[in-house]
PDB file of N, CA and C in Angstrom:
ATOM      1  N   MET A 202     -48.696  47.856  -2.256  1.00 82.00           N
ATOM      2  CA  MET A 202     -49.978  48.388  -1.821  1.00 82.00           C
ATOM      3  C   MET A 202     -49.910  48.716  -0.337  1.00 82.00           C
ATOM      4  N   SER A 203     -50.675  49.700   0.008  1.00 95.00           N
ATOM      5  CA  SER A 203     -50.669  50.098   1.415  1.00 95.00           C
ATOM      6  C   SER A 203     -51.634  49.218   2.215  1.00 95.00           C
ATOM      7  N   THR A 204     -51.453  49.252   3.497  1.00 97.00           N
ATOM      8  CA  THR A 204     -52.288  48.457   4.397  1.00 97.00           C
ATOM      9  C   THR A 204     -53.759  48.869   4.298  1.00 97.00           C
ATOM     10  N   THR A 205     -54.005  50.143   4.132  1.00 97.00           N
ATOM     11  CA  THR A 205     -55.374  50.644   4.027  1.00 97.00           C
ATOM     12  C   THR A 205     -56.080  50.058   2.806  1.00 97.00           C
ATOM     13  N   THR A 206     -55.376  49.966   1.696  1.00 97.00           N
ATOM     14  CA  THR A 206     -55.948  49.411   0.474  1.00 97.00           C
ATOM     15  C   THR A 206     -56.281  47.932   0.657  1.00 97.00           C
ATOM     16  N   ILE A 207     -55.389  47.189   1.256  1.00 97.00           N
ATOM     17  CA  ILE A 207     -55.605  45.757   1.469  1.00 97.00           C
ATOM     18  C   ILE A 207     -56.789  45.527   2.404  1.00 97.00           C
ATOM     19  N   VAL A 208     -56.856  46.279   3.475  1.00 97.00           N
ATOM     20  CA  VAL A 208     -57.966  46.148   4.418  1.00 97.00           C
ATOM     21  C   VAL A 208     -59.283  46.523   3.739  1.00 97.00           C
ATOM     22  N   SER A 209     -59.281  47.534   2.910  1.00 98.00           N
ATOM     23  CA  SER A 209     -60.488  47.951   2.195  1.00 98.00           C
ATOM     24  C   SER A 209     -60.967  46.851   1.240  1.00 98.00           C
ATOM     25  N   ILE A 210     -60.055  46.257   0.511  1.00 98.00           N
ATOM     26  CA  ILE A 210     -60.401  45.196  -0.430  1.00 98.00           C
ATOM     27  C   ILE A 210     -60.970  43.984   0.312  1.00 98.00           C
ATOM     28  N   VAL A 211     -60.333  43.587   1.387  1.00 98.00           N
ATOM     29  CA  VAL A 211     -60.814  42.445   2.169  1.00 98.00           C
ATOM     30  C   VAL A 211     -62.187  42.745   2.764  1.00 98.00           C
ATOM     31  N   SER A 212     -62.378  43.946   3.246  1.00 98.00           N
ATOM     32  CA  SER A 212     -63.668  44.342   3.821  1.00 98.00           C
ATOM     33  C   SER A 212     -64.775  44.294   2.772  1.00 98.00           C
ATOM     34  N   ILE A 213     -64.499  44.805   1.588  1.00 98.00           N
ATOM     35  CA  ILE A 213     -65.491  44.788   0.510  1.00 98.00           C
ATOM     36  C   ILE A 213     -65.825  43.345   0.120  1.00 98.00           C
ATOM     37  N   LEU A 214     -64.830  42.489   0.073  1.00 98.00           N
ATOM     38  CA  LEU A 214     -65.075  41.079  -0.250  1.00 98.00           C
ATOM     39  C   LEU A 214     -65.958  40.411   0.806  1.00 98.00           C
ATOM     40  N   VAL A 215     -65.685  40.670   2.069  1.00 98.00           N
ATOM     41  CA  VAL A 215     -66.476  40.078   3.142  1.00 98.00           C
ATOM     42  C   VAL A 215     -67.922  40.559   3.064  1.00 98.00           C
ATOM     43  N   VAL A 216     -68.113  41.849   2.840  1.00 98.00           N
ATOM     44  CA  VAL A 216     -69.471  42.400   2.724  1.00 98.00           C
ATOM     45  C   VAL A 216     -70.191  41.779   1.528  1.00 98.00           C
ATOM     46  N   ALA A 217     -69.508  41.628   0.415  1.00 98.00           N
ATOM     47  CA  ALA A 217     -70.115  41.040  -0.778  1.00 98.00           C
ATOM     48  C   ALA A 217     -70.518  39.588  -0.528  1.00 98.00           C
ATOM     49  N   ILE A 218     -69.672  38.825   0.138  1.00 98.00           N
ATOM     50  CA  ILE A 218     -69.980  37.422   0.433  1.00 98.00           C
ATOM     51  C   ILE A 218     -71.189  37.326   1.356  1.00 98.00           C
ATOM     52  N   VAL A 219     -71.236  38.151   2.393  1.00 98.00           N
ATOM     53  CA  VAL A 219     -72.368  38.134   3.317  1.00 98.00           C
ATOM     54  C   VAL A 219     -73.654  38.524   2.582  1.00 98.00           C
ATOM     55  N   LEU A 220     -73.582  39.520   1.710  1.00 98.00           N
ATOM     56  CA  LEU A 220     -74.754  39.940   0.945  1.00 98.00           C
ATOM     57  C   LEU A 220     -75.268  38.816   0.052  1.00 98.00           C
ATOM     58  N   VAL A 221     -74.378  38.154  -0.660  1.00 98.00           N
ATOM     59  CA  VAL A 221     -74.776  37.055  -1.549  1.00 98.00           C
ATOM     60  C   VAL A 221     -75.392  35.909  -0.749  1.00 98.00           C
ATOM     61  N   LEU A 222     -74.772  35.537   0.360  1.00 97.00           N
ATOM     62  CA  LEU A 222     -75.317  34.454   1.173  1.00 97.00           C
ATOM     63  C   LEU A 222     -76.678  34.825   1.765  1.00 97.00           C
ATOM     64  N   SER A 223     -76.863  36.069   2.134  1.00 97.00           N
ATOM     65  CA  SER A 223     -78.161  36.520   2.653  1.00 97.00           C
ATOM     66  C   SER A 223     -79.235  36.423   1.576  1.00 97.00           C
ATOM     67  N   LEU A 224     -78.923  36.851   0.379  1.00 96.00           N
ATOM     68  CA  LEU A 224     -79.891  36.782  -0.711  1.00 96.00           C
ATOM     69  C   LEU A 224     -80.243  35.340  -1.068  1.00 96.00           C
ATOM     70  N   VAL A 225     -79.256  34.456  -1.051  1.00 96.00           N
ATOM     71  CA  VAL A 225     -79.522  33.042  -1.327  1.00 96.00           C
ATOM     72  C   VAL A 225     -80.429  32.452  -0.252  1.00 96.00           C
ATOM     73  N   THR A 226     -80.168  32.776   1.006  1.00 95.00           N
ATOM     74  CA  THR A 226     -80.986  32.263   2.101  1.00 95.00           C
ATOM     75  C   THR A 226     -82.417  32.776   2.010  1.00 95.00           C
ATOM     76  N   ILE A 227     -82.591  34.050   1.712  1.00 95.00           N
ATOM     77  CA  ILE A 227     -83.932  34.617   1.567  1.00 95.00           C
ATOM     78  C   ILE A 227     -84.661  33.962   0.397  1.00 95.00           C
ATOM     79  N   SER A 228     -83.964  33.751  -0.687  1.00 92.00           N
ATOM     80  CA  SER A 228     -84.567  33.131  -1.857  1.00 92.00           C
ATOM     81  C   SER A 228     -85.037  31.707  -1.539  1.00 92.00           C
ATOM     82  N   LYS A 229     -84.230  30.949  -0.826  1.00 91.00           N
ATOM     83  CA  LYS A 229     -84.631  29.594  -0.444  1.00 91.00           C
ATOM     84  C   LYS A 229     -85.828  29.622   0.498  1.00 91.00           C
ATOM     85  N   GLY A 230     -85.875  30.607   1.375  1.00 89.00           N
ATOM     86  CA  GLY A 230     -86.999  30.723   2.301  1.00 89.00           C
ATOM     87  C   GLY A 230     -88.305  30.984   1.575  1.00 89.00           C
ATOM     88  N   TYR A 231     -88.289  31.844   0.568  1.00 89.00           N
ATOM     89  CA  TYR A 231     -89.498  32.111  -0.196  1.00 89.00           C
ATOM     90  C   TYR A 231     -89.886  30.918  -1.057  1.00 89.00           C
ATOM     91  N   GLY A 232     -88.929  30.114  -1.461  1.00 86.00           N
ATOM     92  CA  GLY A 232     -89.208  28.958  -2.301  1.00 86.00           C
ATOM     93  C   GLY A 232     -89.707  27.746  -1.544  1.00 86.00           C
ATOM     94  N   TYR A 233     -89.656  27.770  -0.214  1.00 82.00           N
ATOM     95  CA  TYR A 233     -90.059  26.621   0.589  1.00 82.00           C
ATOM     96  C   TYR A 233     -91.568  26.459   0.559  1.00 82.00           C
ATOM     97  N   LYS A 234     -92.033  25.237   0.297  1.00 81.00           N
ATOM     98  CA  LYS A 234     -93.462  24.952   0.246  1.00 81.00           C
ATOM     99  C   LYS A 234     -93.932  24.560   1.638  1.00 81.00           C
ATOM    100  N   HIS A 235     -94.754  25.418   2.245  1.00 79.00           N
ATOM    101  CA  HIS A 235     -95.270  25.144   3.574  1.00 79.00           C
ATOM    102  C   HIS A 235     -96.511  24.269   3.479  1.00 79.00           C
ATOM    103  N   SER A 236     -96.675  23.395   4.447  1.00 85.00           N
ATOM    104  CA  SER A 236     -97.880  22.582   4.500  1.00 85.00           C
ATOM    105  C   SER A 236     -98.375  22.542   5.939  1.00 85.00           C
ATOM    106  N   ILE A 237     -99.682  22.354   6.079  1.00 85.00           N
ATOM    107  CA  ILE A 237    -100.262  22.286   7.411  1.00 85.00           C
ATOM    108  C   ILE A 237    -101.057  20.991   7.533  1.00 85.00           C
ATOM    109  N   ASP A 238    -101.200  20.516   8.742  1.00 83.00           N
ATOM    110  CA  ASP A 238    -102.013  19.333   8.983  1.00 83.00           C
ATOM    111  C   ASP A 238    -103.484  19.720   8.914  1.00 83.00           C
ATOM    112  N   PRO A 239    -104.329  18.800   8.435  1.00 81.00           N
ATOM    113  CA  PRO A 239    -105.758  19.118   8.405  1.00 81.00           C
ATOM    114  C   PRO A 239    -106.333  19.191   9.813  1.00 81.00           C
ATOM    115  N   HIS A 240    -107.403  19.938   9.953  1.00 82.00           N
ATOM    116  CA  HIS A 240    -108.077  20.071  11.243  1.00 82.00           C
ATOM    117  C   HIS A 240    -108.677  18.717  11.626  1.00 82.00           C
ATOM    118  N   PRO A 241    -108.614  18.310  12.895  1.00 80.00           N
ATOM    119  CA  PRO A 241    -109.144  16.991  13.298  1.00 80.00           C
ATOM    120  C   PRO A 241    -110.614  16.789  12.925  1.00 80.00           C
ATOM    121  N   ASP A 242    -111.440  17.825  12.997  1.00 79.00           N
ATOM    122  CA  ASP A 242    -112.849  17.681  12.626  1.00 79.00           C
ATOM    123  C   ASP A 242    -113.006  17.368  11.144  1.00 79.00           C
ATOM    124  N   GLU A 243    -112.156  17.941  10.310  1.00 73.00           N
ATOM    125  CA  GLU A 243    -112.222  17.674   8.875  1.00 73.00           C
ATOM    126  C   GLU A 243    -111.845  16.230   8.574  1.00 73.00           C
ATOM    127  N   GLU A 244    -110.906  15.663   9.314  1.00 67.00           N
ATOM    128  CA  GLU A 244    -110.508  14.277   9.115  1.00 67.00           C
ATOM    129  C   GLU A 244    -111.658  13.338   9.454  1.00 67.00           C
ATOM    130  N   LYS A 245    -112.394  13.633  10.529  1.00 67.00           N
ATOM    131  CA  LYS A 245    -113.528  12.772  10.920  1.00 67.00           C
ATOM    132  C   LYS A 245    -114.616  12.793   9.869  1.00 67.00           C
ATOM    133  N   GLU A 246    -114.871  13.976   9.267  1.00 66.00           N
ATOM    134  CA  GLU A 246    -115.901  14.068   8.238  1.00 66.00           C
ATOM    135  C   GLU A 246    -115.504  13.279   7.005  1.00 66.00           C
ATOM    136  N   LYS A 247    -114.239  13.288   6.633  1.00 67.00           N
ATOM    137  CA  LYS A 247    -113.781  12.552   5.461  1.00 67.00           C
ATOM    138  C   LYS A 247    -113.879  11.037   5.685  1.00 67.00           C
ATOM    139  N   GLU A 248    -113.692  10.602   6.937  1.00 66.00           N
ATOM    140  CA  GLU A 248    -113.737   9.171   7.261  1.00 66.00           C
ATOM    141  C   GLU A 248    -115.172   8.688   7.409  1.00 66.00           C
ATOM    142  N   GLY A 249    -116.133   9.576   7.325  1.00 61.00           N
ATOM    143  CA  GLY A 249    -117.523   9.172   7.462  1.00 61.00           C
ATOM    144  C   GLY A 249    -118.033   9.246   8.887  1.00 61.00           C
ATOM    145  N   GLY A 250    -117.237   9.741   9.780  1.00 54.00           N
ATOM    146  CA  GLY A 250    -117.658   9.880  11.166  1.00 54.00           C
ATOM    147  C   GLY A 250    -118.591  11.062  11.314  1.00 54.00           C
ATOM    148  N   HIS A 251    -119.238  11.139  12.423  1.00 55.00           N
ATOM    149  CA  HIS A 251    -120.142  12.253  12.666  1.00 55.00           C
ATOM    150  C   HIS A 251    -119.498  13.238  13.627  1.00 55.00           C
ATOM    151  N   LYS A 252    -119.922  14.470  13.502  1.00 52.00           N
ATOM    152  CA  LYS A 252    -119.371  15.531  14.347  1.00 52.00           C
ATOM    153  C   LYS A 252    -120.120  15.552  15.671  1.00 52.00           C
ATOM    154  N   GLU A 253    -119.383  15.544  16.763  1.00 52.00           N
ATOM    155  CA  GLU A 253    -120.008  15.531  18.083  1.00 52.00           C
ATOM    156  C   GLU A 253    -120.159  16.905  18.644  1.00 52.00           C
TER     157      GLU A 253
END
C-alpha cells in the first residue's frame, strides 16, 4: 500500500473516533438531571416562618 492510502485510512479512523466520542459526550450531557436549590424565602415558608 502506498503512504497516501495509509495516511487516509488513519485519518478516517481518527475522525470517526472523535465523532463517536463527541456524540457520546453530548448524549451524556442531555441525560444529566439538573437540580437547583430552593429559594431561601420558600424554605422559610415551609418551616412555618414568616416573610419579612
